[in-house]
Amino acid sequence: MDAKTGDIELGRLPLTGDFLAGRLRRNLSLDDLNYIEELVESVEEHEDGTRLLERGVRTDRSTILIEGYIFRTIETKDKRFITGVHVPGDFVDLHGFALKRLDHNVDAAGRVKVGCVSHDTLRRVMRDRPGVARAMWFATLLDAAIHRKWIQTLEQLDAPRRIAHLYAELHTRLDLIGRSVTRALRTPFTQFDMADMCGVSAIHANRAVGKLRELGIAEIRRGDLYTSDWDALKEYAQFDPDYLYGDGPLKVKEDWD
């Protein structure tokens, strides 16, 4: 990712420093933040395309994304649908704690680093740390809000605007966690990935990318988006960040309101 981390807390909490950063993380005490960091029982690195969790397979742990991108995918016969993208700080399959089996796959998009938390540990969180439990509940509700917005963009926007909206969203999500992007937003996404995220064919996705270039809004090369005007790109995409529930810079409070 072409980004820099502006939150000095990340050096102290290297595994979970991005969790809910720029959002309700400010309602967690320093003790809570340290507690969340200690929840991570192991750290794994995976290569591009690794399936971290397969649809329908019982799971006894959840993962938080530390570095990289992760896709949620659904496959039917020879067709793949990408139904979500995760950035660092996301508890990717936290809802697996309640569901046990997911209705979709969890796949690495490029090289990733993840932290693993067992469901036994999450049970203790639910029992002993209501403030932390509420933060995790918020994280799952945020996932649902993003999912609803993806449905809306698929129904309302044409392919060039869908792609622009995808990158506008990623730009904002990275900014919320202190990984501000300037001219270039770097991703490992292929043309096929963009097509599967936007519900179009690869050929149609290529034409949509060409349209963004023709309009002078952005250029996408090998998954990396280059633009000199993020505001113009967001306006073109009809992007409204309210569904991301951003609260701005981190401000640690002693108690959860």
Coordinates of C-alpha atoms in Angstrom, one line a residue:
M1 CA 0.0 0.0 0.0
D2 CA 1.3 3.5 -0.9
A3 CA 0.6 4.8 2.6
K4 CA 2.2 6.0 5.7
T5 CA 1.2 5.3 9.3
G6 CA 0.5 8.5 11.2
D7 CA -0.7 6.9 14.5
I8 CA 2.3 6.5 16.9
E9 CA 0.2 4.0 18.8
L10 CA 0.9 1.4 16.0
G11 CA 4.4 1.1 17.2
R12 CA 3.2 0.1 20.6
L13 CA 0.3 -2.1 19.4
P14 CA 1.7 -3.5 16.2
L15 CA -0.9 -6.3 15.8
T16 CA -4.2 -4.4 16.5
G17 CA -3.3 -0.7 16.3
D18 CA -5.5 -0.3 13.3
F19 CA -8.6 -1.9 14.8
L20 CA -11.4 0.7 14.7
A21 CA -8.8 3.5 14.3
G22 CA -10.6 6.7 13.3
R23 CA -13.8 5.3 14.6
L24 CA -15.1 4.2 18.0
R25 CA -11.6 3.1 19.1
R26 CA -11.5 6.5 20.9
N27 CA -14.1 5.1 23.4
L28 CA -11.7 2.4 24.6
S29 CA -9.4 2.8 27.5
L30 CA -5.7 2.2 27.3
D31 CA -6.2 -0.9 29.3
D32 CA -8.8 -2.1 26.7
L33 CA -6.4 -1.4 23.8
N34 CA -3.7 -3.4 25.5
Y35 CA -6.1 -6.2 26.2
I36 CA -7.2 -6.3 22.5
E37 CA -3.5 -6.5 21.5
E38 CA -3.0 -9.5 23.8
L39 CA -5.9 -11.4 22.3
V40 CA -3.9 -12.3 19.3
E41 CA -2.5 -15.8 19.9
S42 CA -0.6 -16.3 16.7
V43 CA 0.5 -14.4 13.6
E44 CA 0.5 -15.9 10.1
E45 CA 1.6 -14.7 6.7
H46 CA 0.0 -16.0 3.5
E47 CA 0.7 -15.6 -0.2
D48 CA -1.7 -14.2 -2.8
G49 CA -4.7 -16.4 -3.4
T50 CA -4.5 -18.4 -0.2
R51 CA -7.9 -19.4 1.1
L52 CA -7.9 -18.6 4.8
L53 CA -11.4 -19.9 5.4
E54 CA -13.6 -21.9 3.0
R55 CA -17.3 -21.6 2.7
G56 CA -19.2 -24.0 4.9
V57 CA -16.1 -25.2 6.8
R58 CA -16.5 -25.1 10.6
T59 CA -14.1 -22.6 12.2
D60 CA -13.0 -22.1 15.8
R61 CA -11.0 -18.9 15.4
S62 CA -11.3 -15.5 13.9
T63 CA -8.6 -13.4 12.2
I64 CA -7.7 -9.7 12.2
L65 CA -5.9 -8.3 9.2
I66 CA -2.6 -6.7 10.1
E67 CA -1.1 -6.1 6.6
G68 CA -2.5 -6.4 3.1
Y69 CA -6.0 -6.9 1.6
I70 CA -8.5 -9.7 2.0
F71 CA -11.5 -10.6 -0.2
R72 CA -14.7 -12.2 0.8
T73 CA -15.7 -14.4 -2.2
I74 CA -18.6 -16.6 -3.3
E75 CA -18.1 -19.1 -6.1
T76 CA -20.9 -20.7 -8.1
K77 CA -19.8 -23.1 -10.8
D78 CA -17.1 -21.3 -12.8
K79 CA -18.1 -17.8 -11.6
R80 CA -16.5 -15.9 -8.7
F81 CA -18.1 -12.9 -6.9
I82 CA -16.1 -10.7 -4.6
T83 CA -18.5 -9.4 -2.0
G84 CA -16.1 -7.5 0.2
V85 CA -12.6 -6.1 0.6
H86 CA -10.8 -5.8 3.9
V87 CA -8.0 -3.5 4.9
P88 CA -5.7 -3.6 8.0
G89 CA -7.5 -3.4 11.3
D90 CA -10.5 -5.3 10.1
F91 CA -11.6 -8.4 12.1
V92 CA -12.3 -10.3 8.9
D93 CA -14.4 -13.2 10.1
L94 CA -15.4 -12.0 13.6
H95 CA -19.0 -13.0 12.8
G96 CA -17.7 -16.6 12.4
F97 CA -17.6 -16.6 16.3
A98 CA -21.4 -16.8 16.2
L99 CA -22.1 -18.4 12.9
K100 CA -19.3 -21.1 13.0
R101 CA -19.7 -21.7 9.3
L102 CA -19.6 -18.8 6.8
D103 CA -21.6 -18.6 3.6
H104 CA -18.5 -17.3 1.8
N105 CA -14.8 -17.8 1.4
V106 CA -12.0 -15.6 2.9
D107 CA -9.1 -15.2 0.5
A108 CA -5.8 -13.4 0.6
A109 CA -5.6 -10.6 -2.1
G110 CA -1.9 -10.3 -2.4
R111 CA 0.5 -11.2 0.4
V112 CA -1.1 -10.7 3.9
K113 CA -0.3 -10.9 7.5
V114 CA -3.1 -11.9 9.9
G115 CA -3.5 -12.3 13.7
C116 CA -5.5 -15.3 15.0
V117 CA -7.9 -15.2 18.0
S118 CA -9.6 -18.4 19.1
H119 CA -13.3 -18.5 19.8
D120 CA -12.6 -19.7 23.3
T121 CA -10.7 -16.4 23.9
L122 CA -13.6 -14.5 22.3
R123 CA -16.0 -16.2 24.8
R124 CA -14.0 -14.8 27.6
V125 CA -14.1 -11.3 26.0
M126 CA -17.9 -11.5 25.9
R127 CA -18.1 -12.6 29.5
D128 CA -15.4 -10.4 31.1
R129 CA -14.9 -7.3 28.9
P130 CA -18.3 -5.7 27.8
G131 CA -16.6 -2.6 26.5
V132 CA -14.3 -4.6 24.2
A133 CA -17.3 -6.9 23.2
R134 CA -19.3 -3.8 22.2
A135 CA -16.4 -2.6 20.0
M136 CA -16.3 -6.0 18.3
W137 CA -20.1 -5.8 17.8
F138 CA -19.6 -2.4 16.2
A139 CA -17.0 -3.9 13.9
T140 CA -19.4 -6.5 12.6
L141 CA -22.1 -3.8 12.1
L142 CA -19.7 -1.7 10.2
D143 CA -19.0 -4.7 7.9
A144 CA -22.8 -4.9 7.3
A145 CA -23.0 -1.2 6.5
I146 CA -20.2 -1.5 3.9
H147 CA -21.9 -4.6 2.4
R148 CA -25.2 -2.7 2.0
K149 CA -23.4 0.2 0.2
W150 CA -21.8 -2.3 -2.2
I151 CA -25.3 -3.6 -3.0
Q152 CA -26.5 -0.1 -3.6
T153 CA -23.6 0.8 -5.9
L154 CA -24.2 -2.3 -8.0
E155 CA -27.8 -1.3 -8.5
Q156 CA -27.3 2.4 -9.1
L157 CA -23.9 3.1 -10.7
D158 CA -22.5 2.2 -14.0
A159 CA -19.2 0.2 -14.2
P160 CA -16.8 3.2 -14.3
R161 CA -18.5 4.8 -11.3
R162 CA -18.5 1.4 -9.5
I163 CA -14.7 1.1 -9.9
A164 CA -14.3 4.8 -8.9
H165 CA -16.4 4.2 -5.8
L166 CA -14.4 1.1 -4.8
Y167 CA -11.2 3.1 -4.8
A168 CA -12.8 6.1 -3.1
E169 CA -13.9 3.8 -0.3
L170 CA -10.5 2.3 0.0
H171 CA -8.9 5.7 0.1
T172 CA -11.2 6.8 2.9
R173 CA -10.8 3.5 4.9
L174 CA -7.0 3.7 4.7
D175 CA -7.1 7.4 5.8
L176 CA -9.2 6.5 8.8
I177 CA -6.5 4.1 10.1
G178 CA -3.7 6.6 9.5
R179 CA -2.4 5.2 6.2
S180 CA -3.0 8.2 4.2
V181 CA -2.8 7.9 0.4
T182 CA -1.7 10.8 -1.8
R183 CA -1.5 10.3 -5.5
A184 CA -1.2 6.6 -5.8
L185 CA -3.4 3.9 -4.1
R186 CA -1.6 0.7 -4.6
T187 CA -3.4 -2.7 -4.6
P188 CA -2.7 -6.2 -5.8
F189 CA -6.1 -6.2 -7.7
T190 CA -6.2 -7.6 -11.2
Q191 CA -8.6 -6.7 -13.9
F192 CA -10.5 -9.9 -13.1
D193 CA -10.7 -8.9 -9.5
M194 CA -12.2 -5.5 -10.4
A195 CA -14.7 -7.3 -12.7
D196 CA -15.7 -9.7 -9.9
M197 CA -16.1 -6.8 -7.4
C198 CA -18.2 -4.7 -9.8
G199 CA -20.4 -7.5 -11.2
V200 CA -19.2 -7.1 -14.8
S201 CA -17.0 -9.1 -17.3
A202 CA -13.3 -8.5 -17.5
I203 CA -13.7 -6.9 -20.9
H204 CA -16.4 -4.5 -19.4
A205 CA -14.1 -3.7 -16.5
N206 CA -11.3 -2.9 -18.9
R207 CA -13.6 -0.5 -20.8
A208 CA -14.6 1.1 -17.5
V209 CA -11.0 1.7 -16.5
G210 CA -10.4 3.3 -20.0
K211 CA -13.4 5.6 -19.4
L212 CA -11.9 6.9 -16.1
R213 CA -8.7 7.6 -18.0
E214 CA -10.5 9.3 -20.9
L215 CA -12.3 11.6 -18.4
G216 CA -9.0 12.5 -16.8
I217 CA -10.3 11.4 -13.4
A218 CA -7.8 8.5 -12.7
E219 CA -5.6 5.9 -14.3
I220 CA -5.4 2.3 -13.1
R221 CA -2.4 0.3 -13.9
R222 CA -2.0 -3.3 -12.5
G223 CA -4.4 -2.5 -9.7
D224 CA -2.8 0.8 -8.7
L225 CA -4.9 3.8 -9.1
Y226 CA -3.3 7.2 -9.8
T227 CA -5.1 10.5 -9.5
S228 CA -4.2 14.1 -8.9
D229 CA -7.7 14.9 -7.6
W230 CA -9.3 12.6 -5.1
D231 CA -12.2 15.0 -4.6
A232 CA -13.0 14.9 -8.3
L233 CA -12.9 11.1 -8.3
K234 CA -15.2 10.9 -5.2
E235 CA -17.6 13.3 -6.8
Y236 CA -17.7 11.3 -10.0
A237 CA -18.3 8.1 -8.0
Q238 CA -21.1 9.8 -6.0
F239 CA -19.2 8.8 -2.9
D240 CA -20.6 9.7 0.5
P241 CA -18.5 8.4 3.4
D242 CA -21.2 8.4 6.1
Y243 CA -21.6 4.6 5.9
L244 CA -18.0 4.2 7.1
Y245 CA -18.8 5.8 10.4
G246 CA -15.5 7.7 10.7
D247 CA -15.0 9.8 13.8
G248 CA -11.6 11.3 12.9
P249 CA -8.3 11.1 14.9
L250 CA -7.8 8.7 17.8
K251 CA -8.7 10.2 21.2
V252 CA -8.4 7.6 24.0
K253 CA -11.0 7.9 26.7
E254 CA -11.0 6.3 30.1
D255 CA -14.5 4.7 29.8
W256 CA -16.9 3.6 27.1
D257 CA -19.8 6.1 27.0

